[in-house]
Coordinates of N, CA and C in Angstrom, one line a residue:
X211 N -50.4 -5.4 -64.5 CA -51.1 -6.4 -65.2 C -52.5 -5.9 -65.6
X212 N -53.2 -5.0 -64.5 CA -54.8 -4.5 -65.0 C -54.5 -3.7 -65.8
X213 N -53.3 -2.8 -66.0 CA -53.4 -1.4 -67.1 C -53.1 -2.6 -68.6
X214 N -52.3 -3.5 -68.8 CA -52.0 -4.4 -69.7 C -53.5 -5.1 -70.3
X215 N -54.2 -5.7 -69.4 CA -55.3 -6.3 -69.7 C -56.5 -4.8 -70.2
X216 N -56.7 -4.0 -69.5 CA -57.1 -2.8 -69.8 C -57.0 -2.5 -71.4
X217 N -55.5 -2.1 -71.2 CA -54.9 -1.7 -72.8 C -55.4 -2.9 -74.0
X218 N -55.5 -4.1 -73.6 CA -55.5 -4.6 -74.3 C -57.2 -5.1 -75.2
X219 N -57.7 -4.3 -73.9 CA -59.3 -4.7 -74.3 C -59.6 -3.4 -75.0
X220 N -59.3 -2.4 -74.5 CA -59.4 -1.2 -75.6 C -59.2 -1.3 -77.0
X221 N -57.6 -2.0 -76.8 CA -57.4 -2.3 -78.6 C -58.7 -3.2 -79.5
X222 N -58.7 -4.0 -78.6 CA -60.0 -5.2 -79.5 C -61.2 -4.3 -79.2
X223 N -61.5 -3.0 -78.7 CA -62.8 -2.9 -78.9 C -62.7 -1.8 -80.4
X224 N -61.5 -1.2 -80.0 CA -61.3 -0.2 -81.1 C -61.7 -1.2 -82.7
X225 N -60.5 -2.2 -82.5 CA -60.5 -2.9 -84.0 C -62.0 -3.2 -84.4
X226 N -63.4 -3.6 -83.1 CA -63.9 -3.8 -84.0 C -64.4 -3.0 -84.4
X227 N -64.8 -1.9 -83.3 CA -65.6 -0.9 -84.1 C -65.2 -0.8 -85.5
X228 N -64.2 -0.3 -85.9 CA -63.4 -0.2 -87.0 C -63.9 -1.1 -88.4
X229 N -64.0 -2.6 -87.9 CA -64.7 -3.1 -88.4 C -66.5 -3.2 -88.9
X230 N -67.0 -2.5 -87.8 CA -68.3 -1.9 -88.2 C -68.7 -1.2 -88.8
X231 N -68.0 -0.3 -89.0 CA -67.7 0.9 -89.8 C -67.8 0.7 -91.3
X232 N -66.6 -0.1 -91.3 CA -66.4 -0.8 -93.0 C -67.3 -1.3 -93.2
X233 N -68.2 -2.3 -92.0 CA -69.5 -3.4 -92.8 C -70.4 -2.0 -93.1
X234 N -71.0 -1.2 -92.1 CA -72.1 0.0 -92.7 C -71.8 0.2 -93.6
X235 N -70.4 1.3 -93.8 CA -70.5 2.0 -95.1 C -70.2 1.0 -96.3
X236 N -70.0 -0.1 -96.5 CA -69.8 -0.9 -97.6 C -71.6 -1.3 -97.9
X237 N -72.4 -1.7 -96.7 CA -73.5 -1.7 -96.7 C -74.5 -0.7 -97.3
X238 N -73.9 0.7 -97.0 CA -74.6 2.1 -97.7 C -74.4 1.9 -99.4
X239 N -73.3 1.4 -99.4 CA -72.8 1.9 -100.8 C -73.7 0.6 -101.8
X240 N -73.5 -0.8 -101.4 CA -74.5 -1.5 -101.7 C -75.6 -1.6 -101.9
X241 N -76.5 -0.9 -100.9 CA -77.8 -1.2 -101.1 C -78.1 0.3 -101.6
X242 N -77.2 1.3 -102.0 CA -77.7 2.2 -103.0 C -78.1 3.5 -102.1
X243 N -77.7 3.5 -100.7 CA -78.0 4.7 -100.2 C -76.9 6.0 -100.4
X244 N -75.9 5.8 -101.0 CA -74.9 6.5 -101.5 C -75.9 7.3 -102.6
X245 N -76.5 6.9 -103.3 CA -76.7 7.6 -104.2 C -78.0 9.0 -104.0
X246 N -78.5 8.8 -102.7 CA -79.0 10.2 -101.8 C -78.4 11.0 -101.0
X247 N -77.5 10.1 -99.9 CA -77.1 11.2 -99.5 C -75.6 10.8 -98.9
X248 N -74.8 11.6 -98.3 CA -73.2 12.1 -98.6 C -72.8 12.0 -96.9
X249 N -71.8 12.1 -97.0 CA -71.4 12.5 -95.5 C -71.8 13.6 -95.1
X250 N -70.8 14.3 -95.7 CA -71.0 15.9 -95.2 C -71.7 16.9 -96.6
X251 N -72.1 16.0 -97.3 CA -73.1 17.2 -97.8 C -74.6 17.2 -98.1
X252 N -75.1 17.8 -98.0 CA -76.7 17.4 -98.8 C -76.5 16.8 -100.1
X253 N -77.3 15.7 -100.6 CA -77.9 15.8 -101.6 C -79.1 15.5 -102.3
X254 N -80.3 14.6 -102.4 CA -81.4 14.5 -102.5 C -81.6 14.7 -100.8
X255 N -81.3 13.5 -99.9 CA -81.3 14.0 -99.1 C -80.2 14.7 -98.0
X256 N -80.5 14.2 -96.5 CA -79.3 14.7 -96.0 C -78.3 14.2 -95.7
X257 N -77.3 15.0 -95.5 CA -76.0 14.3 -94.6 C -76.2 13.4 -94.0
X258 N -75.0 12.6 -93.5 CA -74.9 11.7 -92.4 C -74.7 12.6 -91.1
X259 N -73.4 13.6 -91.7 CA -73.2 14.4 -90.6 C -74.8 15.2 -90.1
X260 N -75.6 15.6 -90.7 CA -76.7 16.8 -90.4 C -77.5 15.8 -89.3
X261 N -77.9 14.1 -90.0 CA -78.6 13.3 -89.3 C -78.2 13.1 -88.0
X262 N -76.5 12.7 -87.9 CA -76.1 12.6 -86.5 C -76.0 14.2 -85.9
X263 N -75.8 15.0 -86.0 CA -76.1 15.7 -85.4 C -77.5 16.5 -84.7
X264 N -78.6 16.2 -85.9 CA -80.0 16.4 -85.8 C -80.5 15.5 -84.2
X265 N -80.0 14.3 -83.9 CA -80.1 13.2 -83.0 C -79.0 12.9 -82.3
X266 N -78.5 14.0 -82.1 CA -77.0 13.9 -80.8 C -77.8 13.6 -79.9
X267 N -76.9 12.6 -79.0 CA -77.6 12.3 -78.1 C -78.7 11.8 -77.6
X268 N -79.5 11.0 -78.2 CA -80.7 10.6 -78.4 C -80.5 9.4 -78.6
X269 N -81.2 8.2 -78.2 CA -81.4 6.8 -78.2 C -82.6 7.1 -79.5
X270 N -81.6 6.9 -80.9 CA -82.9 6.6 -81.9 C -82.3 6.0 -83.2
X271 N -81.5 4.7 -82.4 CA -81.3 4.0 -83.0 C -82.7 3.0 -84.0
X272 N -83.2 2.6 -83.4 CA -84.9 2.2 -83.6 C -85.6 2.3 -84.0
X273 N -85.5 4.1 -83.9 CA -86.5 4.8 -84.6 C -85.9 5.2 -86.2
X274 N -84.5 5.4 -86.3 CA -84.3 5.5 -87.7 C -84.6 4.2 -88.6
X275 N -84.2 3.0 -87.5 CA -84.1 1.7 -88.1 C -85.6 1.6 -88.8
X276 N -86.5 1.8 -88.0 CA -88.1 1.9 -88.7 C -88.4 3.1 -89.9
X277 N -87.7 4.3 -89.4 CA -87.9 5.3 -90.4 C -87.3 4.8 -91.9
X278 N -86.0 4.4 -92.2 CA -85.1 3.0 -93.6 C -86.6 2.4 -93.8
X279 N -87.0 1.3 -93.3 CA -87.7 0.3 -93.5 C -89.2 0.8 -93.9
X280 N -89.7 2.1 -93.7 CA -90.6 2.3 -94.1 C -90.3 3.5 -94.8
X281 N -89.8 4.5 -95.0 CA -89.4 5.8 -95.5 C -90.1 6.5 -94.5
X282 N -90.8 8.3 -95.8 CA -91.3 8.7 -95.1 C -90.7 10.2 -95.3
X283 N -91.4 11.5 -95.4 CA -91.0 12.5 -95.3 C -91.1 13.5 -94.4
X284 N -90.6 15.0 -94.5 CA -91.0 16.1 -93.5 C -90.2 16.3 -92.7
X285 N -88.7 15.1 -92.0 CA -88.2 15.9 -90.9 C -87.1 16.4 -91.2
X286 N -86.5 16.2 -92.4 CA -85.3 17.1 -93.4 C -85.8 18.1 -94.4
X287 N -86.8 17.5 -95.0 CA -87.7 18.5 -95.9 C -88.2 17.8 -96.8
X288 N -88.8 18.2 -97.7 CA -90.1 17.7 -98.5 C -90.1 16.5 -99.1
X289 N -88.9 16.5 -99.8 CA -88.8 15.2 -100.2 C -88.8 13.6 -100.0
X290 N -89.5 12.6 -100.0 CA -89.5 11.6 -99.6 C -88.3 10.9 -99.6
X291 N -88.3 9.9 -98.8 CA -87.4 8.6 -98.8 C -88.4 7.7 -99.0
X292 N -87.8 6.9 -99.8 CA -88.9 5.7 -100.4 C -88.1 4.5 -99.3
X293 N -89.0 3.1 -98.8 CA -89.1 2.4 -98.2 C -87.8 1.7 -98.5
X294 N -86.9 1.1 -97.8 CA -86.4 0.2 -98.3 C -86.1 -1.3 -97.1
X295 N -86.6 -2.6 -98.0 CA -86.9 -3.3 -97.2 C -85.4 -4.3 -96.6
X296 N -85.6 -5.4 -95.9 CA -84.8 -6.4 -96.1 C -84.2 -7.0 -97.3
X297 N -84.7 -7.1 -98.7 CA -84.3 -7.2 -99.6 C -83.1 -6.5 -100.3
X298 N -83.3 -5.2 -100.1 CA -81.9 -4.1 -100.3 C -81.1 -3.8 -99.4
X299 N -81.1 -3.9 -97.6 CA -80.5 -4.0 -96.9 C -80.9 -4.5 -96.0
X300 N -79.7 -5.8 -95.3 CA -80.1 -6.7 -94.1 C -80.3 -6.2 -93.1
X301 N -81.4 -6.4 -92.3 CA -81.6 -6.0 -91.3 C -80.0 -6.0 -90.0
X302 N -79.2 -6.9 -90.0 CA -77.6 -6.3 -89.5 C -77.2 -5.5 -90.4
X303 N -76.8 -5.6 -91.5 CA -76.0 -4.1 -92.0 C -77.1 -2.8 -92.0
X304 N -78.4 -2.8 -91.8 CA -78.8 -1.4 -91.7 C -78.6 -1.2 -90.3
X305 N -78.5 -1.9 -89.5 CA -77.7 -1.5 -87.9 C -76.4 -1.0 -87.6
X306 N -75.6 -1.5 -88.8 CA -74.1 -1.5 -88.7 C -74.3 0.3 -89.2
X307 N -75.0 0.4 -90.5 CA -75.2 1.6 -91.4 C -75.8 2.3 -90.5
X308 N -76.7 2.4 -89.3 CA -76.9 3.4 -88.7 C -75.7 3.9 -88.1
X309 N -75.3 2.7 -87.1 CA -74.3 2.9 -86.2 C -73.4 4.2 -86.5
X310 N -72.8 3.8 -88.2 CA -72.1 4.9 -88.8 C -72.1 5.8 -88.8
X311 N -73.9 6.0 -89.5 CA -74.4 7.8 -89.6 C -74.8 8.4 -88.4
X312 N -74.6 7.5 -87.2 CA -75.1 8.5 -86.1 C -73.5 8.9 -85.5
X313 N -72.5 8.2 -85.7 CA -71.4 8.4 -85.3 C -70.7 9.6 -86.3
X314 N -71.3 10.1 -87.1 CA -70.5 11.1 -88.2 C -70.5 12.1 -87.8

């Protein structure tokens, strides 16, 4: 009965993540972060993949959440990210949208 109850809490945790996933990246594509940068490749700026890996392992969740909300340049390279507020993305989907790009 524990391996059953076990098994069964895995599945609902899997589905939601799964579900997170979809709200971020639907969220990215929305509020127009698609049009910088890519999973796996550079383009104005960087990856998703380069970012999560740049911050493996690191509790910075918080700190990117501030870095979105205010921009800011220098730790990818020259180019700025311009601010983007509440207005272009909710404060939940840019959580959901980190979640994502730290998980890539």
């Amino acid at each position: 009965m524990k391996k059953l109850n076990l098994l069964l809490l895995a599945s609902f945790m899997a589905l939601g993540s799964g579900a997170a996933f979809a709200d971020g990246e639907a969220a990215m594509n929305k509020a127009g972060c698609m049009a910088c940068h890519a999973k796996d490749k550079k383009l104005v700026g960087p990856s998703f993949k380069d970012i999560a890996a740049k911050y493996k392992g690191q509790d910075v969740a918080a700190k990117l959440f501030d870095k979105v909300r205010k921009g800011g340049s220098g730790v990818f390279g020259p180019i700025p990210m311009s601010p983007n507020g509440p207005d272009k993305i909710g404060d939940a989907d840019l959580k959901d949208a980190i979640a994502v790009i730290l998980k890539s």
